[in-house]
Every structure is written in C-alpha cells, then in structure tokens.
XYZ file of C-alpha atoms in Angstrom:
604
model
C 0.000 0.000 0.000
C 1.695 3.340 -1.012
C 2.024 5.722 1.679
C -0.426 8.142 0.477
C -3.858 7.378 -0.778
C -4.508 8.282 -5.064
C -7.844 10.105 -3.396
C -10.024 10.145 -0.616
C -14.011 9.543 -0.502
C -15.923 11.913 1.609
C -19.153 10.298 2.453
C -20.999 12.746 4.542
C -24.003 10.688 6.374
C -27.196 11.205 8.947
C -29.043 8.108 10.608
C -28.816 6.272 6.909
C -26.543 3.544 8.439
C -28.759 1.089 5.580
C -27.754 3.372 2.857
C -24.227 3.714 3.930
C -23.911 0.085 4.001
C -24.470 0.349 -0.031
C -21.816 2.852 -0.084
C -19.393 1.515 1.728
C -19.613 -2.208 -0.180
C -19.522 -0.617 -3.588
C -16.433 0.936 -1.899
C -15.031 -2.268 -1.397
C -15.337 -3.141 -5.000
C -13.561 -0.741 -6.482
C -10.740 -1.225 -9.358
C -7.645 1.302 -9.392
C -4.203 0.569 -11.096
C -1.352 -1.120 -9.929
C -0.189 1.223 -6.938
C -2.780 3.216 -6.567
C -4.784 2.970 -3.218
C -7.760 5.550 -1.631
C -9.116 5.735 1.541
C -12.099 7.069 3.194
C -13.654 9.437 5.238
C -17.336 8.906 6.775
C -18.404 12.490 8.121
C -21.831 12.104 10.457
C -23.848 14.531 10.776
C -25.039 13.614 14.350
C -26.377 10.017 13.852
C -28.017 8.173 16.645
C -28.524 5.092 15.067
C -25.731 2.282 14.181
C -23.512 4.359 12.062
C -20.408 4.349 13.511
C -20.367 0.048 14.409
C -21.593 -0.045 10.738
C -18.168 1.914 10.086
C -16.137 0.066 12.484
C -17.004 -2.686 10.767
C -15.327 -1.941 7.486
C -11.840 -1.255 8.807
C -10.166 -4.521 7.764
C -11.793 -3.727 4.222
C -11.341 -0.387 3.690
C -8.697 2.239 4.956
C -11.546 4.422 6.879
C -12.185 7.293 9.241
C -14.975 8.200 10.770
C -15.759 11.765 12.382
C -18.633 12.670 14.681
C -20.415 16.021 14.900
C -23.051 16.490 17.136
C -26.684 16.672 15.984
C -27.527 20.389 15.541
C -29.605 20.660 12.409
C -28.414 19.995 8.875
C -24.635 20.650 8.531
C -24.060 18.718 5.552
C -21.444 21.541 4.233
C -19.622 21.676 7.759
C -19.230 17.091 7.502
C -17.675 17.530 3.772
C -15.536 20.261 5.275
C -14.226 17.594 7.827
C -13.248 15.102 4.940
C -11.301 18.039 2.962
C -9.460 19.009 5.759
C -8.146 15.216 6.734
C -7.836 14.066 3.384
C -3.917 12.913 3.070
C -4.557 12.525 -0.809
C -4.155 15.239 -3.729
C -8.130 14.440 -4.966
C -11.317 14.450 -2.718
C -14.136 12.527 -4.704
C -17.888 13.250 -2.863
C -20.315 10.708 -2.456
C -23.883 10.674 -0.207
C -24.510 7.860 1.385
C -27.003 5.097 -0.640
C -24.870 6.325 -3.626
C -23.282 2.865 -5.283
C -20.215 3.489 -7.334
C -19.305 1.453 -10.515
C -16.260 -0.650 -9.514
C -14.065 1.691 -12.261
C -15.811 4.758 -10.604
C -12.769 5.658 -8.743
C -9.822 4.686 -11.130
C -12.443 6.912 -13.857
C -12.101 10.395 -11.640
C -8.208 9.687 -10.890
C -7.988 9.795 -14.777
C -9.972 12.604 -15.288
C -7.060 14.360 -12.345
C -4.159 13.231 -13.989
C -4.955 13.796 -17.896
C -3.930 17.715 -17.185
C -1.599 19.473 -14.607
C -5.095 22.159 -14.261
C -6.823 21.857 -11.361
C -9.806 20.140 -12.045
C -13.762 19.400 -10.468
C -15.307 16.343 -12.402
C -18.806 15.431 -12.819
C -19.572 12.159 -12.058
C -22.766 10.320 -13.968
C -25.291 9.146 -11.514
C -28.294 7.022 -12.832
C -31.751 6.501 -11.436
C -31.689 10.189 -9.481
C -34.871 10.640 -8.541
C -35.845 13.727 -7.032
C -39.253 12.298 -5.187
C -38.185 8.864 -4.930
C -40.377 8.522 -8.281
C -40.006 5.200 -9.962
C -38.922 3.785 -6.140
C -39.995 0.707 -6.261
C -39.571 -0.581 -9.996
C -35.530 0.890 -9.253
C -35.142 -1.333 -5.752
C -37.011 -4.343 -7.506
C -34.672 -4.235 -10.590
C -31.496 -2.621 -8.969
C -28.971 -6.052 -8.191
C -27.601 -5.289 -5.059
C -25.195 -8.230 -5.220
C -23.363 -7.234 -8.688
C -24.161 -3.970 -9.313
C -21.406 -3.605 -12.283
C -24.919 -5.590 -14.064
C -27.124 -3.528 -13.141
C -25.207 -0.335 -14.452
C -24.695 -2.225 -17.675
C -28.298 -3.530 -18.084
C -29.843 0.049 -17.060
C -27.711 2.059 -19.574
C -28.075 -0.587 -22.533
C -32.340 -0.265 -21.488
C -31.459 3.727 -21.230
C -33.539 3.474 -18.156
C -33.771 5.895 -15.626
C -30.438 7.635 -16.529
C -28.990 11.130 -14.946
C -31.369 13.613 -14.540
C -28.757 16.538 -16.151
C -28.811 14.113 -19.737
C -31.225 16.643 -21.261
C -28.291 19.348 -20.257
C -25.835 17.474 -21.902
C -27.970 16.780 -24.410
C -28.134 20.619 -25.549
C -25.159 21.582 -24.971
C -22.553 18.984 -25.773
C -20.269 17.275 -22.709
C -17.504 19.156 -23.377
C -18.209 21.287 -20.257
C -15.399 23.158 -19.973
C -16.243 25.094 -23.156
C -19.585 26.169 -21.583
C -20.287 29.440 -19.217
C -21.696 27.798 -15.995
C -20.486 24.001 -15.935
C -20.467 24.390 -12.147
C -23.913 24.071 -12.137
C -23.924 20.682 -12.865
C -21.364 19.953 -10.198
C -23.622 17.690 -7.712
C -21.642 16.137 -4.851
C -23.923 12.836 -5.066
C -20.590 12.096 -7.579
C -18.001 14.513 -8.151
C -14.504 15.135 -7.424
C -12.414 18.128 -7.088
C -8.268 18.765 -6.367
C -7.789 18.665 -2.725
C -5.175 21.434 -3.056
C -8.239 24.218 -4.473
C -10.954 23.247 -1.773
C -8.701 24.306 0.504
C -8.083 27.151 -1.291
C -11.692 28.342 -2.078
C -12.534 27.653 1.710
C -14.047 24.500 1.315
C -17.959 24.106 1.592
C -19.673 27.852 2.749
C -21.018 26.168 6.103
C -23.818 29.005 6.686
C -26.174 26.312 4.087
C -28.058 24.945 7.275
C -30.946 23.171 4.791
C -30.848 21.183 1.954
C -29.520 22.193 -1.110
C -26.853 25.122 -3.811
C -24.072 23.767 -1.049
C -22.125 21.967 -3.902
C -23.294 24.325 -6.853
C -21.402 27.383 -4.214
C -18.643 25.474 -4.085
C -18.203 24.918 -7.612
C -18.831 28.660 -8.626
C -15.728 29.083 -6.444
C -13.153 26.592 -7.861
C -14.753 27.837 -11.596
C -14.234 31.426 -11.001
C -10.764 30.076 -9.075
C -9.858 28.568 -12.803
C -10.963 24.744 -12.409
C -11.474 22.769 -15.735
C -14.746 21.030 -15.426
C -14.782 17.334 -16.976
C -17.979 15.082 -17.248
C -17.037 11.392 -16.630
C -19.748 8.531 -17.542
C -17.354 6.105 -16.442
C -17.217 7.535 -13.193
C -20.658 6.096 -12.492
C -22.786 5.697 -9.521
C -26.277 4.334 -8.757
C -28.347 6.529 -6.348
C -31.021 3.844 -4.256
C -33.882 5.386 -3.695
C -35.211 6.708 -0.445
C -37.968 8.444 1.148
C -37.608 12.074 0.744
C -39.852 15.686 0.839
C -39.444 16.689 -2.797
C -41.305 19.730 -2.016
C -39.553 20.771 1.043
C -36.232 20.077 -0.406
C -37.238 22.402 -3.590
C -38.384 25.531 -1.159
C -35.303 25.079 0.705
C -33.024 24.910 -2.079
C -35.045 28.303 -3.302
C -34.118 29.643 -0.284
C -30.747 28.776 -0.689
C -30.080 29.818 -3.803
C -31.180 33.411 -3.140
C -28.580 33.429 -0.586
C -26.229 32.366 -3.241
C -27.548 34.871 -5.445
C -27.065 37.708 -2.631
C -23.837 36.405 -1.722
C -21.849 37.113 -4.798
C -23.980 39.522 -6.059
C -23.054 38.810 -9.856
C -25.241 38.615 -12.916
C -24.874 34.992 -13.401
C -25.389 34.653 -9.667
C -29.255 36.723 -9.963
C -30.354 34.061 -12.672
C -29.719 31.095 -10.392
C -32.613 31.515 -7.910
C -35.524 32.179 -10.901
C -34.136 29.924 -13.629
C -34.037 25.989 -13.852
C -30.378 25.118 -14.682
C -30.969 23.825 -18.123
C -31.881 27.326 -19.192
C -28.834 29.562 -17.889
C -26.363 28.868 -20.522
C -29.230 29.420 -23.059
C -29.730 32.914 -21.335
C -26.378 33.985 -21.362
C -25.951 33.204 -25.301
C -29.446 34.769 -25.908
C -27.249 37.815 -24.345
C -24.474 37.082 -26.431
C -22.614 36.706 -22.941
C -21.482 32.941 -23.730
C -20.821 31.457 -27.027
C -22.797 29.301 -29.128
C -26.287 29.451 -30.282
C -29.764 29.272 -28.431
C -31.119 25.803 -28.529
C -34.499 25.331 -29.997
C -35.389 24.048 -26.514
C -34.955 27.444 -24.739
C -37.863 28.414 -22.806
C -39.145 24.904 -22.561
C -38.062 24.062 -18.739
C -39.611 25.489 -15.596
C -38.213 25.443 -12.358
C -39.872 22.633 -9.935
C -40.760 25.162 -7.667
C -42.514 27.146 -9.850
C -44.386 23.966 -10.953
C -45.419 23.149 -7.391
C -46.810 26.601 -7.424
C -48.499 26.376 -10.243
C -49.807 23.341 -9.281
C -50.950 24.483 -5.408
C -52.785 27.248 -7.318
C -54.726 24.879 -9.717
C -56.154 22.877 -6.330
C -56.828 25.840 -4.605
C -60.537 27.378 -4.821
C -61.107 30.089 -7.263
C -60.691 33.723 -6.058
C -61.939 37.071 -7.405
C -58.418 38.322 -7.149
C -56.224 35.468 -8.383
C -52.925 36.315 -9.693
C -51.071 34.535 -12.223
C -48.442 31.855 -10.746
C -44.523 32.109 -11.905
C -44.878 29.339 -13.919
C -48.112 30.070 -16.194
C -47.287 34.240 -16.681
C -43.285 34.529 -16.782
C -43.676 37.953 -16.862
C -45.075 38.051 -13.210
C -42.204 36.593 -11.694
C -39.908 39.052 -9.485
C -36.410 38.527 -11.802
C -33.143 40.328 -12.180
C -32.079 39.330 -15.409
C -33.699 41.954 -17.490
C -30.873 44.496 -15.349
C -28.169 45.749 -17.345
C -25.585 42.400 -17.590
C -21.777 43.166 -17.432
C -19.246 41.694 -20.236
C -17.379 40.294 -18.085
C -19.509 37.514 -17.266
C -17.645 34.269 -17.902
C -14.235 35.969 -18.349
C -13.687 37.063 -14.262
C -11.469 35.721 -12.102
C -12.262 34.834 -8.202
C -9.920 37.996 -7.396
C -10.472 40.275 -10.307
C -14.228 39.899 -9.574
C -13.768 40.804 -5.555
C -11.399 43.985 -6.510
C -14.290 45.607 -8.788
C -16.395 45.647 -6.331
C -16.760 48.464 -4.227
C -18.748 47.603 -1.640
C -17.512 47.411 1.492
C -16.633 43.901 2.658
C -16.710 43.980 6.753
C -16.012 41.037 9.242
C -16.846 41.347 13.398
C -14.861 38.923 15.450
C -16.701 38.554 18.473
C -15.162 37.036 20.957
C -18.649 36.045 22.637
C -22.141 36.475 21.841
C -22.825 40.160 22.474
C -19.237 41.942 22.560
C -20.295 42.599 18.925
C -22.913 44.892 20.118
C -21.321 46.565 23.015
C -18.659 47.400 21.162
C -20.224 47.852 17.753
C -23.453 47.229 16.951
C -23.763 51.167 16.109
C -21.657 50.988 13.228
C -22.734 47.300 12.149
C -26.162 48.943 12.029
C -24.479 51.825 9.760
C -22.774 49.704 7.354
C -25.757 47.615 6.775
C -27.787 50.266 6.179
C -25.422 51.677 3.799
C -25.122 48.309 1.569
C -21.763 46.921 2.845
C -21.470 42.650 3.143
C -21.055 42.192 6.994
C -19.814 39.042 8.670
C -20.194 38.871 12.551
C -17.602 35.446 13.693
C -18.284 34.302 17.153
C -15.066 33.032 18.645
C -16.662 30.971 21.774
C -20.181 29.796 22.573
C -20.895 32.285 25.492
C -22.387 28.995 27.436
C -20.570 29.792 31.055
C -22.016 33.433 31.152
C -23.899 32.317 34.357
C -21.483 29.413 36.075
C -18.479 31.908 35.784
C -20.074 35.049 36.703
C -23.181 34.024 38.933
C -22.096 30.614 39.958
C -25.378 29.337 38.689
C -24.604 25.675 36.798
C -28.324 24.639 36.153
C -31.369 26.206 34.491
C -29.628 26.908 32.245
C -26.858 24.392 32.596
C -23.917 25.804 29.331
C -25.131 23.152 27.233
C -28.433 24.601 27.389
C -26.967 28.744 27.207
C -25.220 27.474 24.224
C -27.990 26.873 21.937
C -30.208 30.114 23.613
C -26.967 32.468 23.229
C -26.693 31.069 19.448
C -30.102 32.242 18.373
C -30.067 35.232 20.611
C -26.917 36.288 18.548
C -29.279 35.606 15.237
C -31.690 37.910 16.684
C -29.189 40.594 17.588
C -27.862 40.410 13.799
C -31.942 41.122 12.269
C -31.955 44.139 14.507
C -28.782 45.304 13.562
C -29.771 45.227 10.022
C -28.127 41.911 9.312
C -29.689 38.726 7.870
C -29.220 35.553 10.752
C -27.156 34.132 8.178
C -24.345 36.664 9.118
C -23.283 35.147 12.051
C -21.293 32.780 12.079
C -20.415 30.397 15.343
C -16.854 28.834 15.828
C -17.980 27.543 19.391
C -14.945 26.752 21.143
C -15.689 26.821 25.139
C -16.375 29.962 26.896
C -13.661 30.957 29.113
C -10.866 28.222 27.339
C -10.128 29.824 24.523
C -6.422 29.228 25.478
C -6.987 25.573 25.475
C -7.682 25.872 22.297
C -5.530 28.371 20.180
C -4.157 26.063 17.471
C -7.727 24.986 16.355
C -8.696 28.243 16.733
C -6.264 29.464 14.720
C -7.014 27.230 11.208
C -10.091 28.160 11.563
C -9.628 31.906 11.448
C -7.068 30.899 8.603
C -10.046 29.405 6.471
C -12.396 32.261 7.563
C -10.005 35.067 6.361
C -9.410 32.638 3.458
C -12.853 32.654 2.233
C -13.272 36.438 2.651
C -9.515 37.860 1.183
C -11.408 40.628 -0.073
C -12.602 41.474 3.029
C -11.600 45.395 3.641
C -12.835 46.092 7.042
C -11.755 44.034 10.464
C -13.298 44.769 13.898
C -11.544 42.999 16.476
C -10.949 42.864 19.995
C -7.327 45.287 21.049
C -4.615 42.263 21.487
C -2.930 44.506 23.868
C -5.843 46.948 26.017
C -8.109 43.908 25.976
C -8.417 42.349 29.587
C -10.181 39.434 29.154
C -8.794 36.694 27.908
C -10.753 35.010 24.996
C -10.990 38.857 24.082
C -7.473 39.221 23.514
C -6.377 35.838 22.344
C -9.202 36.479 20.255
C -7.288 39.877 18.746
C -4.088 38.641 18.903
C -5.201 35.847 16.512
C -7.019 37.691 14.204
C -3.961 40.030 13.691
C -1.776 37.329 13.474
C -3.495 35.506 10.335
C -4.251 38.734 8.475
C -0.267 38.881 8.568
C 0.154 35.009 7.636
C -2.104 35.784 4.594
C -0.533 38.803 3.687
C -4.224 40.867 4.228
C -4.231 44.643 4.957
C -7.753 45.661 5.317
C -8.513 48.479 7.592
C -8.657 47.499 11.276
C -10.862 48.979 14.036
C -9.695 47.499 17.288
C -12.525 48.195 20.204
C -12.141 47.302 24.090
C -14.622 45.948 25.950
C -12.606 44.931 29.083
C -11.020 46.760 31.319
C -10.413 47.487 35.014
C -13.404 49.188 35.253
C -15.655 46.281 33.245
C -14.086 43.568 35.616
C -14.892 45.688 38.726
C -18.874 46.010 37.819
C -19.016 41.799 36.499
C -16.613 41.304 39.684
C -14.950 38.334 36.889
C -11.760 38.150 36.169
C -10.602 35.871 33.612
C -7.226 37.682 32.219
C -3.954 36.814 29.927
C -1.200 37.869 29.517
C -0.558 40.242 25.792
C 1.768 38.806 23.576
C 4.356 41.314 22.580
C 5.149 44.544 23.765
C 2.014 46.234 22.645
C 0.930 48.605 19.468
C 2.267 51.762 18.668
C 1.842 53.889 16.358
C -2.565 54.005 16.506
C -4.755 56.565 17.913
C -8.451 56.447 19.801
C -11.090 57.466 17.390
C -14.425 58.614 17.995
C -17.442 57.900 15.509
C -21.129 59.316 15.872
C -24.006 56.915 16.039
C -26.647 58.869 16.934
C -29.020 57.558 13.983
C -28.288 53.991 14.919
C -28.523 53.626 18.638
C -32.274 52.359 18.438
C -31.126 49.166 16.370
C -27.856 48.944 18.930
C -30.290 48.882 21.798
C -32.916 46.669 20.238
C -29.927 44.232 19.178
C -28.218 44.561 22.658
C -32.203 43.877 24.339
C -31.889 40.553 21.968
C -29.518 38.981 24.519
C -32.009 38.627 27.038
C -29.747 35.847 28.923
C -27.301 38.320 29.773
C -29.435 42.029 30.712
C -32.484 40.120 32.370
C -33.354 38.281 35.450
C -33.039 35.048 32.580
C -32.872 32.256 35.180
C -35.103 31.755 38.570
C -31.671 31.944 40.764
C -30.617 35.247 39.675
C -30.132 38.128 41.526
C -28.861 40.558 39.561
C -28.255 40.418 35.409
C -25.041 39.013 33.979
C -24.328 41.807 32.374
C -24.666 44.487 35.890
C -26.852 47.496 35.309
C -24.498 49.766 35.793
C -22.322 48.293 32.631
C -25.823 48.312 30.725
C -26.528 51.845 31.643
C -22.855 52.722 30.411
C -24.180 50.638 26.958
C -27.607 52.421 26.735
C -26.162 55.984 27.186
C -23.035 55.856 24.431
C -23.829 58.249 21.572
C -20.719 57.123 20.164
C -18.533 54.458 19.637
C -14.924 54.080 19.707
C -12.176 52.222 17.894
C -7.953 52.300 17.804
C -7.047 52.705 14.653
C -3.529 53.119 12.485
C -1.827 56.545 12.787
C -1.642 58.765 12.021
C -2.073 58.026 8.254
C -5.401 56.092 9.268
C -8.758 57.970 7.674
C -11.960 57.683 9.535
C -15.017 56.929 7.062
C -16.382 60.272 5.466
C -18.428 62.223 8.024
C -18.230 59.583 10.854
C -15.296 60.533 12.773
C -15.363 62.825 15.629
C-alpha cells in the first residue's frame, strides 16, 4: 500500500446507516491501477442510530475514518468540510450515502485528475436520481444489489432511468469546460475536485443549514478560481432510492439559492434563484454573454418550484383576485435578469471579480455572543444600512455566562446557554440590520479559549481565506483587551491577516477593562503577547441615527441584561455596565496613525 492514498471519498451521512452500508460495499469493489490505493472518510452529521459500528465494521476492508459532529440541524457543508481538511490525498471525490459506485468509478475520476496538470472538479454520472423517490420501487425491484457492475450495464443498454442533467448534456454537448456555468452541474452525489483548491476556495460555505446550492457554491468558487470542469460517464454511480420531501427540499433549495444569489452579487449569480439550470447557458448566449447558439429548446423548462406553485394554485378554490403563478405568466415573476448584464460575465477571475467591487466587505470577530454589540453594533447597524457585506464570527459559545459570573450551573446548565446564546446572537444580527445568516459560530468553550488556540487558529485561517477581499476588520485590542478570549481572540485575528498577507482596515474596540471587571466582579485575564501597538490613535465615531437598532440588538440577549434564570439576583451583564451601553452616543475604535482615515463624516 503506497504511503499516500490516489484520493479520498468523503461520504458525509445522517441516521442512513442502511444506505451507507451500499456505499461503503460498492467501496469495497472498487478497481484502481497497480499502486494506486484511496481511503475514506465517513463524516456524520449527528447520527443516533448504528452508524459508527456499521463503520467500524469496514476497517479490515477499507482504509476508513470516521468523524462525529453532534446533531444540531443539517450541517451537511460543515461534515464535507471535515473530509477536505483530513484528506492525506491530492483528490477528494464526494459521495452521499445510498450512492453505489461502478467498480471503475474511482480509477475513472483519478484519470480525469491526472490527464492535465489544471486543477480540475469532475462530474460524475449518476443514474436513477430521482428527485421524489419517483419510480422507487420498480428501481429497488430491478437494482442487483449483489453485482451492481450488471445492473449499471443492463440500465444504460435499457437507457432506463439515466442522470437527470442528460437533457443538459444533451443541448449543450459534454464538453463542459467550453460552456459558461459548468459548475452548475457539479452535484456532490458524484463529483470530485483537487484537494489542493478546496482548501483554497474555503471548502464548503457552512452558513447552508438546509438542503440544497451547497455543492453548486462550491463549484462557482473553484470555476471562477480557474478549475477545468470534466464530465465522466465512467465515473458512475447508482443513487437507491429513499424516502424524501421533494417539495420541502425544492423551497429550501429556493431559499438557498437566493442566498447564493445575494452572496456574490453577480449577474450569473441573480439568474440562479428564478431559472431551472438547463436554461442559464441558453440565457447567457441569448445575451451574447457565452458562445454558441440558443437551442431550440430554450424556454421549454420550468423550475420545480414554480411547478409546485403552479400546481398548489390549480387545487386551490377560485378567487376574485387570483394572480397569475410564476410558472403560467413569466412575466409576473420578481427577476433580475432583465438588469443591465456586465461583459465580463464568464471571463472574471475569483480575485479580479472581488477587486471591482466596491462595496464594502466587513467582518466582526466577536469574541462572545454580544461583545459585537457593546462594542459595535452602532456601526454594524451603519454599514448595513449603507449596503456593505457584513460578517459577525463568534469566537466561543458564550455557554458559562452564568457558572463563571453568577455561579449558577443549572437552568440553564452551558449546554443549554449554548444553543439560547446562538439564536439570541441571530436575533441581535436582524436588529442590527443583518440577515441571521451573518453570524457565524466557531464555538470553542467559553472561558478556554487558550486551550484551544491552534484549532482556533485554522479556523480563522479558512475564515479570512474565504473572505480575502474582506476590507474592514473589527476585532478585539490584542494589547488593552483584559479578558482573555478577548485578547487571544485579537491577537489571533492580527496574526493571520499577517500570515495571509491581508491589509484591510482594522478597528480594534475594548470591551474589558479594570473598570468592566470591577462592575461583572470576573476576572478571567492573559497575559498580551508582545510589547504592545504603537503607532494608533483612539477614534471617535457618531451613532446617533443607529442607537435604536444597537439597543434593540443589545435587548436581543435577554440571557445576559435580564433576570433570565429563577436563581438570579442581579443580570449578567450588571446594570451599571448596561446603563454605560444604553447611554453611548458614540462608539470608539484604535485605529492606524496617524495616516489612518476615519469613514467620510463619521469621525469625531
């Protein structure tokens, strides 16, 4: 066995220990050339059934890991994240659990790698992908579990159910490369990508908490990064069927794709959420934005959503004032494309695209749920009410609030503060201005941050990664800052901006002092690394217009300015810290000098 694996499988699973099963035999099966070896990596989700004995039970077959997160809602981006970052191989090939690969499936998407020195993301072929477990039974009843190699062979030669993109590749031609938008056919049901440019791209965005446009936001990154994109029939796969909620998974994926669309805020982006895929690359050549001619099918596919609509409306009872449904009056529907569409569109670049834009792109470090508001949920409120891209990054969970400052351990107990700080934060971001979406939770322990600087660390690495066009930084002062997950919390954030060679503008706030420990009477300090800053003065900025949405985000934390649990006496946060809060007009920031320029008509 060569000492590192030809590619790693990231199966990313949830209480589908049956499915997996499947997986994990076709696994077993596989054919690679002389020398060439993979291994795999079984991310779950937060099973509580069988999953990891199921695993356990493949080790003397298969060279396998298996990673645990716990059970906190969908986080299928954040488990394919955890096989990217252990992979030990140069390709990362993505497959769902109750996906069966052909036994040449894996040797197929090593070939595809190694045919070019370009980083490439290859689309596997996946028959019988049904999308409402349509056609269930006749699939299980004809699908030959115990030589599946057959039943790929007899399905194609039948052409029965094959891959549900064939009609894509059918109008355009499978040289996908050549096209505008191949990433939209980049489904991680079957793909592969080069281990090297996940990492670079920042690896699945892990703020898709529902299903669906995870994988299609990944592959607009490595495409705009410069990936060639390869379709592969011989890297085949069989998807079982299952029972799933067709039309919940289509309203969440609508959901999710108008994040995507608001996210990179590009023309190609704004088609994604009101077109079905098939139609894109016939809308940017109708533009005369990608080459090649309109096919004679354009206009002929409607989004399933819009069907479902359509449909709901048909079975509903007549009304006097019934509108017309997306899908039988296209012109009713609410879409950008008819805005003024840029050149540019299929010639950008990941980093030519972020330096045209001029919006401000701003990222918080907090380093617990609510230091983003004391110190500056004034100016949050500003810059989302002037249009900038805000990211709020929570460096600890907040859960030990009450057993570190009150000495109260139950109702709540921290596990139980965790989860109520978490969506307090959420609520804090709406008033702010922000969407919930914004924040984003690292949840290391509250009060430990020390314990856990190197993890800490990568992950502000892949945070600052993701956003290198970032332009603004609030962070805790590595120096003034008391507290310490407050200033390891600085002194990190400094640290990586200099590893990655970023200079956006900093604002460094305090939020701890002599006089903050005094009122909390908690004292949790450590020691600055380094002799300090120089060369930065204290600036002053107005936020008179935005105090009401600092107040209403800083009432969202209830669990710290209320009488939360039936054993307090007094708030976490004292009243006389609050009142100190309430009454600031202003809010106030080191920053460089004293070539540092305040934003136009802020600073005081």
């Amino acid at each position: 066995m060569s000492e590192q694996p030809a590619c790693t499988v990231v199966v990313p699973t949830y209480n589908r220990s049956g499915l997996l099963r499947h997986t994990l035999d076709s696994l077993c099966r596989q054919r690679l050339d002389a020398g060439d070896t993979f291994e795999v990596v079984v991310s779950d989700d937060g099973s509580g059934d069988d999953t990891a004995d199921l695993v356990a039970g493949y080790r003397d077959r298969l060279d396998v890991r298996y990673f645990f997160q716990e059970d906190e809602g969908y986080r299928a981006a954040k488990a394919r994240n955890v096989g990217i970052r252990h992979a030990r191989s140069d390709v990362c090939v993505f497959v769902d659990s109750g996906v069966i690969l052909h036994s040449g499936a894996l040797a197929a998407h090593l070939a595809a790698h190694r045919e070019t020195d370009t980083p490439t993301a290859v689309v596997g072929y996946v028959l019988c992908f049904n999308e409402d477990n349509e056609d269930g039974r006749a699939i299980t009843e004809a699908l030959d579990l115990a030589d599946p190699d057959a039943s790929f062979a007899e399905f194609t030669a039948q052409r029965r159910w094959p891959d549900i993109r064939e009609d894509y590749y059918e109008r355009y031609g499978e040289d996908l490369d050549a096209l505008t938008a191949p990433w939209l056919m980049w489904w991680t049901c079957n793909s592969s990508a080069t281990t090297r440019l996940l990492r670079e791209v920042g690896g699945f965005d892990e703020a898709y908490r529902s299903w669906g446009a995870e994988d299609v936001d990944l592959s607009y990154r490595l495409r705009t990064a410069g990936a060639r994109f390869v379709l592969r029939r011989d890297a085949a796969a069989l998807h079982i069927p299952h029972p799933k909620s067709y039309e919940a998974n289509m309203r969440s994926a609508a959901r999710n794709y108008r994040y995507f669309a608001d996210k990179y805020d590009t023309p190609v982006a704004h088609l994604v959420p009101h077109h079905h895929f098939h139609e894109i690359e016939d809308i940017l050549r109708s533009r005369g934005l990608a080459d090649g001619p309109v096919t004679d099918r354009f206009g002929t596919v409607i989004r399933p959503i819009d069907r479902m609509d359509a449909e709901r409306a048909a079975a509903a009872p007549p009304t006097a004032a019934a509108t017309p449904t997306p899908a039988t009056d296209a012109a009713a529907t609410p879409t950008t494309e008819d805005a003024p569409m840029t050149p540019l569109l299929g010639m950008w670049t990941w980093k030519d695209r972020e330096a045209r834009r001029e919006t401000p792109r701003v990222l918080v470090f907090s380093p617990h749920p609510d230091d983003e508001v004391i110190a500056c949920g004034g100016t949050i409120a500003r810059l989302a009410a002037e249009g900038a891209r805000v990211g709020v990054v929570f460096a600890t969970d907040g859960a030990m609030s009450h057993s570190a400052v009150l000495g109260i351990h139950t109702d709540p107990t921290p596990a139980e503060l965790r989860e109520i700080r978490r969506e307090e934060a959420r609520m804090a971001a709406k008033a702010m201005g922000l969407s919930e979406t914004a924040a984003r939770f690292l949840d290391y322990p509250d009060t430990r941050l020390a314990d856990h600087l190197p993890a800490f660390r990568r992950d502000v690495l892949r945070i600052l990664g993701e956003h290198r066009g970032v332009t603004d930084v609030y962070l805790p002062h590595e120096v003034r800052e008391l507290n310490a997950d407050h200033r390891l919390t600085g002194e990190t954030v400094v640290s990586c901006l200099a590893e990655l060679g970023l200079t956006p503008t900093l604002y460094r706030y305090v939020v701890w002092d002599e006089r903050t420990e005094e009122e909390f009477g908690f004292v949790n300090r450590n020691p600055a690394d380094g002799p300090g800053t120089g060369g930065e003065r204290l600036a002053s900025f107005d936020i008179g217009p935005w105090v009401p949405h600092k107040h209403a985000a800083f009432r969202e934390h209830r669990t710290q300015v209320e009488l939360y649990a039936p054993k307090q006496t007094r708030p976490v946060v004292p009243e006389p810290f609050q009142e100190r809060v309430f009454a600031a007009r202003t809010e106030e920031f080191w920053i460089a000098a004293p070539d540092a320029e305040a934003p136009a008509g802020e600073g005081k």
